Amino acid sequence: MKTGNEQRDTLAAPAGRRDWLAGGWALFWENPIGKIGLILMACFALMAAASFVPPLLDPMYHPMHGVDPEISHATGPSAAHWLGTDFIGRDILSQLLAGARIAFMVGLSAAFMSIFFGTLIGMISGYAGRFVDTLLMRIADMVMVMPTLLVVLILSSLFGQLRIWTIVLLIALFRWPGVSRVIRAQTLTLKHRPFIEAARVTGASHLRIIFRHIFPNVLPLALLYMTFRVTSAIIIEAALAFLGFGDPGTVSWGMMLQWVWKTGHMFQAPYWLLPPGICISLLTLSFYMLGRAMEEVLDPRLRKEGESE
Amino acid sequence: MDLLEPHPQGAVLRTSIMKTDSPIAVELVEATKIFRTKKTFFGRSGEQVTALDRVSFSIRQGEIFGLVGESGSGKTTAGRLIVKLDEPDSGKVLVDGVNLSEIRGHKMKRFRRRIQMIFQDPYQSLNPYLSVYQTVCEPVVIHRLAAPQKRLETVVSALSQVGLTPPEDYLFRYPHQLSGGQRQRVAIARSTVLNPEIIVADEPTSMLDASISIQIFNILVRLKQNLNATFLFITHSLAAALYLCDRIAVIRKGKIVEMGPAKAIIRKPEHPYTRELIRSQPRFRKKTEQRGSFRPWENGATSS
Amino acid sequence: MALLEAEHLSIGYRTRNGLLRAVEDVSFSLELGGSLGFVGESGCGKTTIGMALMGLLPANGSIVSGALRFKGQNLVGISDERLRKLRWKEIAMIFQAAMNALNPIQRVGDQIVEAIRLHEPEVSAAQAAERVRSLFSLVDLDPERSRDYPHQYSGGMKQRAIIAMALACRPDVIIADEPTTALDVIVQAQILAEIRRVQKEMDVAVLFISHDIAVVAEVCRHIAVMYAGQIVEQGTREEVFETPAHPYTQALLDAYLTIEEEDAALPQAMKGETPNLIVPQKGCRFYDRCPHADAQCRQEPPTWISLSPTHKVLCYGPRS
């Protein structure tokens, strides 16, 4: 859809947008919640990146298949295993790092997909109105009232173990309606703004109006919702894995918790139970804080645009 | 399209340009528009508001026709019918004799190119996420007016025509970095870059300061001459209509109460409402002859 | 003693890009029962002055220097408590958005009664209701309509009710900030006539703020023309409008279109736009737009020149 010229503008990095971003960033950084959230998230991103290192050092540090030949049961922290090992002698630290990678992957991709569907459906629904709107929003209502976790549990008991990407897709498919409701509401208010009417008068097609005029205006809101969706996706995946419906071929934090529980180490091995539990809480918290801070950045700006700008 | 020489002062030509024998460009025939309000919270049934009540007028080619009325008089609705943002509930809108409601699809797109609108509030009529270049270029892209490598040139010339000079300084700015007057210039550039034949200007200066309004009026008058376009000028200000328009129609509660040459109507109003409107104008006589009798920057005065 | 007096008043807003000097070195005074109009274009600081008088500056705005005196008492640095007492009871305000400030689910009359009893607790409900009836007839509203809800009122009626509310506690001064801007011409003329009449009858001082010179000319005996945070010309209505001295005043008068001109030709537009108030300027603030500017205007700040005991202009003296 982009023409050569339009691409050139984006390349020329207009000073205006940079100012705008810089102003938003300053507001964000001033907010302690945003600062803490971002730092926390950066720590987890580092963990995810570091997850590739231990298996390279020694095959026994492979989170899934690596077993310390000298250890055959759960042991506490030691020089060789900083966080200890699990019941068959696998290194908990490398499992924890691998879990961070999975959590990011699941969280971001499920959130991205649900935002993608939600935004698209919300914009179409709000812009088209009438019949299309009613139809899409009824579907959204139906999906919205389905308990995601329960449906995924039923599906996995029907089809056996689910692959991690199937889980991601299912989460995305069940989590778009909330986003589309919000985006639809925003689109409805935008639809009658004079700049949309001005585009109609110039002869812009419906597609052009939706993607060129409405989309950038709902994008900040969509990104905001994405941070909240990341949180819920991580929690759903962890819950599934803990209940034993996770992808058996991956090491996620929920999976680690399931192993602790299944092997009866709940109260015997705090060094094994606590790290994944704390990580799940902190990572979801960091995205949540990020979202809250973003909300505060967007909010005064949205208000300002309404009245004086 | 023959271009008239722009007048050196960019003004004055208000009556001279009017040709009574030129063909009719736009015509409203018994146009009626009714808005139905939604049911209220307390369950009162929806009310009907007749925005336009069998309104008829015609605008000749090359004319500036003024539609003067107060808020809620239906003047904006009439403009929206002409650019087909709304459809009349009954009656017809004819452009060059063609009924607008019969134009669809691709023909509609071609028609859009010929009729443009300048909106009232420049703070609302520009997309906050598009740069000046993107905004003014959009019509060019939609109607494939210029080859991609010529677009920049087209936009630059449109911007300099509305007095945004040097245009290069404005290309990559966003609306929030512009003043109200600059925004309205960008909006005008967006609608004139297509060289439209008919321009509907819906209170283009009501959100702007007086000195900026004059700048915008001057631009409109100059553009009108350069484009040889037909103007529908919608305003609440009799004074602005007197300065800009050849003919005016005074509209009240969806009905035209008086129509004719601007000067004649304002000097000799016939309808009681027009008289009331003129009587309510703030009494404030400019004393041009005494103006500047004291010029501190030239002759002396005691400094305190 | 002047009722309301400002001396070298400067007001600034803290912004991300630095201190925005919205009002700089402004002095004026308003006598008991007098009327003073501030006229200028958007961003000239006129509304900021009104807000400062009411103690309603936004959180990032503050009086940087100077004094603002009401009956000899400095309003700068006064406690919120004292200011709240002054507000409505002695200084009342009518502003543009006031029409929408009426509570939609309360009868108009009851809202005024409530306002009266809030500020004068000793007044009984019956007395207050009686006062509302007389206020309604004062502003040409049918007293019976005081039992109606705001949505049953037209725009002009709401504005009349707001005026009645402003007068409810018999203030000494009313600050009217663009009170008719949202109204149509015919209603505007009625409301202005109302303000003029009320001012005379109740002997209340009016500080009138508007972008519309003609509106200010209708109501005020004294005029202050503002540009970019400064008053550039001050005088009686006749002095300012008939013998304008400042180039900005002249341009502003030129730009005002009236239906009374015999030969209606569009005036020449004043070039440029209002300067940025964050970047300090050495010379005259009108330098960029002034048709008479020269090198001195860019280098040195202008000074006040008295043309008559009441008329003065911020410009430059004779050139050698």
Short mmCIF file of C-alpha atoms in Angstrom, two decimals, chain B residues 9 11-12 14 70-71 179 181-182 209-212 214-215 217-218 221 238-240 242-244 263 266-267 273 276-278 280-288 290-304, chain C residues 41-42 184-186 188-190 211 213-215 217-218 241-245 247 250 253-273 289 292 303-307 313 315-319:
data_model
loop_
_atom_site.label_atom_id
_atom_site.label_comp_id
_atom_site.label_asym_id
_atom_site.label_seq_id
_atom_site.Cartn_x
_atom_site.Cartn_y
_atom_site.Cartn_z
CA GLN B 9 -4.00 43.55 -3.70
CA ALA B 11 -9.12 41.72 -3.33
CA VAL B 12 -11.64 44.29 -4.52
CA ARG B 14 -16.03 41.22 -5.61
CA GLU B 70 -26.66 31.33 12.75
CA SER B 71 -25.73 28.04 14.34
CA SER B 179 -0.74 27.24 14.65
CA GLY B 181 -3.83 29.64 10.81
CA GLN B 182 -1.10 27.38 9.46
CA ASP B 209 -8.21 35.23 15.18
CA ALA B 210 -9.27 38.28 13.21
CA SER B 211 -5.84 39.05 11.77
CA ILE B 212 -5.40 35.42 10.71
CA ILE B 214 -7.98 38.23 6.95
CA GLN B 215 -4.93 36.28 5.78
CA PHE B 217 -9.74 35.43 3.21
CA ASN B 218 -7.03 36.93 1.06
CA VAL B 221 -9.89 35.25 -2.96
CA LEU B 238 -22.63 39.17 7.53
CA ALA B 239 -19.54 41.34 7.36
CA ALA B 240 -17.38 38.57 5.93
CA LEU B 242 -20.30 41.40 2.39
CA TYR B 243 -16.57 41.51 1.75
CA LEU B 244 -16.28 38.19 -0.07
CA LYS B 263 -24.56 44.56 -0.95
CA ILE B 266 -27.11 44.25 3.63
CA ARG B 267 -27.94 47.83 2.67
CA TYR B 273 -35.04 38.43 10.30
CA GLU B 276 -32.80 41.87 13.11
CA LEU B 277 -29.51 40.24 12.16
CA ILE B 278 -28.15 43.51 10.84
CA SER B 280 -27.60 42.98 16.16
CA GLN B 281 -24.22 43.50 14.54
CA PRO B 282 -21.95 45.17 17.07
CA ARG B 283 -22.02 48.94 16.44
CA PHE B 284 -18.48 49.85 15.88
CA ARG B 285 -17.61 52.38 13.25
CA LYS B 286 -14.06 52.42 12.08
CA LYS B 287 -12.73 55.90 11.86
CA THR B 288 -10.24 55.32 9.11
CA GLN B 290 -8.42 59.61 12.00
CA ARG B 291 -6.41 56.47 12.17
CA GLY B 292 -2.79 56.94 13.01
CA SER B 293 -2.96 60.68 13.57
CA PHE B 294 -0.39 59.95 16.23
CA ARG B 295 2.58 57.96 15.06
CA PRO B 296 5.00 57.43 17.92
CA TRP B 297 7.58 55.87 15.66
CA GLU B 298 7.76 58.99 13.51
CA ASN B 299 6.99 62.19 15.34
CA GLY B 300 7.55 63.21 18.88
CA ALA B 301 5.75 62.56 22.08
CA THR B 302 6.80 62.93 25.65
CA SER B 303 8.23 59.78 27.04
CA SER B 304 7.12 58.92 30.52
CA GLU C 41 -5.91 37.51 20.02
CA SER C 42 -5.52 33.98 21.27
CA ASP C 184 -25.21 33.79 17.88
CA VAL C 185 -25.11 37.43 16.91
CA ILE C 186 -28.69 38.27 17.88
CA GLN C 188 -24.98 38.14 21.76
CA ALA C 189 -26.41 41.61 21.27
CA GLN C 190 -29.08 40.89 23.90
CA HIS C 211 -10.98 38.62 21.26
CA ILE C 213 -12.99 44.38 19.60
CA ALA C 214 -16.54 45.31 18.76
CA VAL C 215 -17.88 43.38 21.73
CA ALA C 217 -16.29 48.42 22.58
CA GLU C 218 -19.95 47.85 23.42
CA PHE C 241 -10.63 53.08 18.89
CA GLU C 242 -10.60 56.51 17.34
CA THR C 243 -6.95 57.44 17.67
CA PRO C 244 -5.17 54.11 17.96
CA ALA C 245 -1.47 54.69 18.44
CA PRO C 247 0.62 49.61 15.14
CA GLN C 250 -4.31 49.76 14.18
CA LEU C 253 -8.93 47.51 13.94
CA ASP C 254 -8.17 47.14 10.25
CA ALA C 255 -8.71 43.42 10.39
CA TYR C 256 -12.15 43.83 11.88
CA LEU C 257 -14.74 43.53 9.16
CA THR C 258 -17.90 45.54 9.64
CA ILE C 259 -20.95 45.86 7.46
CA GLU C 260 -20.73 49.62 7.62
CA GLU C 261 -17.82 50.15 5.26
CA GLU C 262 -19.05 51.85 2.14
CA ASP C 263 -16.59 50.32 -0.26
CA ALA C 264 -15.95 46.84 0.95
CA ALA C 265 -12.46 45.82 -0.06
CA LEU C 266 -10.62 43.23 1.96
CA PRO C 267 -8.01 44.92 4.12
CA GLN C 268 -4.38 44.02 3.77
CA ALA C 269 -3.54 41.14 6.05
CA MET C 270 -1.15 41.62 8.90
CA LYS C 271 1.72 39.28 8.16
CA GLY C 272 3.03 36.57 10.45
CA GLU C 273 1.80 35.14 13.70
CA ARG C 289 4.78 41.89 12.20
CA HIS C 292 7.07 50.40 10.80
CA THR C 303 8.73 52.19 26.60
CA TRP C 304 5.42 53.58 27.78
CA ILE C 305 4.52 56.88 26.15
CA SER C 306 1.70 58.97 27.58
CA LEU C 307 -0.55 60.58 25.03
CA VAL C 313 1.10 53.25 24.36
CA CYS C 315 6.16 51.96 21.64
CA TYR C 316 9.16 54.16 20.85
CA GLY C 317 9.65 57.85 21.32
CA PRO C 318 10.73 60.30 18.63
CA ARG C 319 13.69 59.25 16.55
#
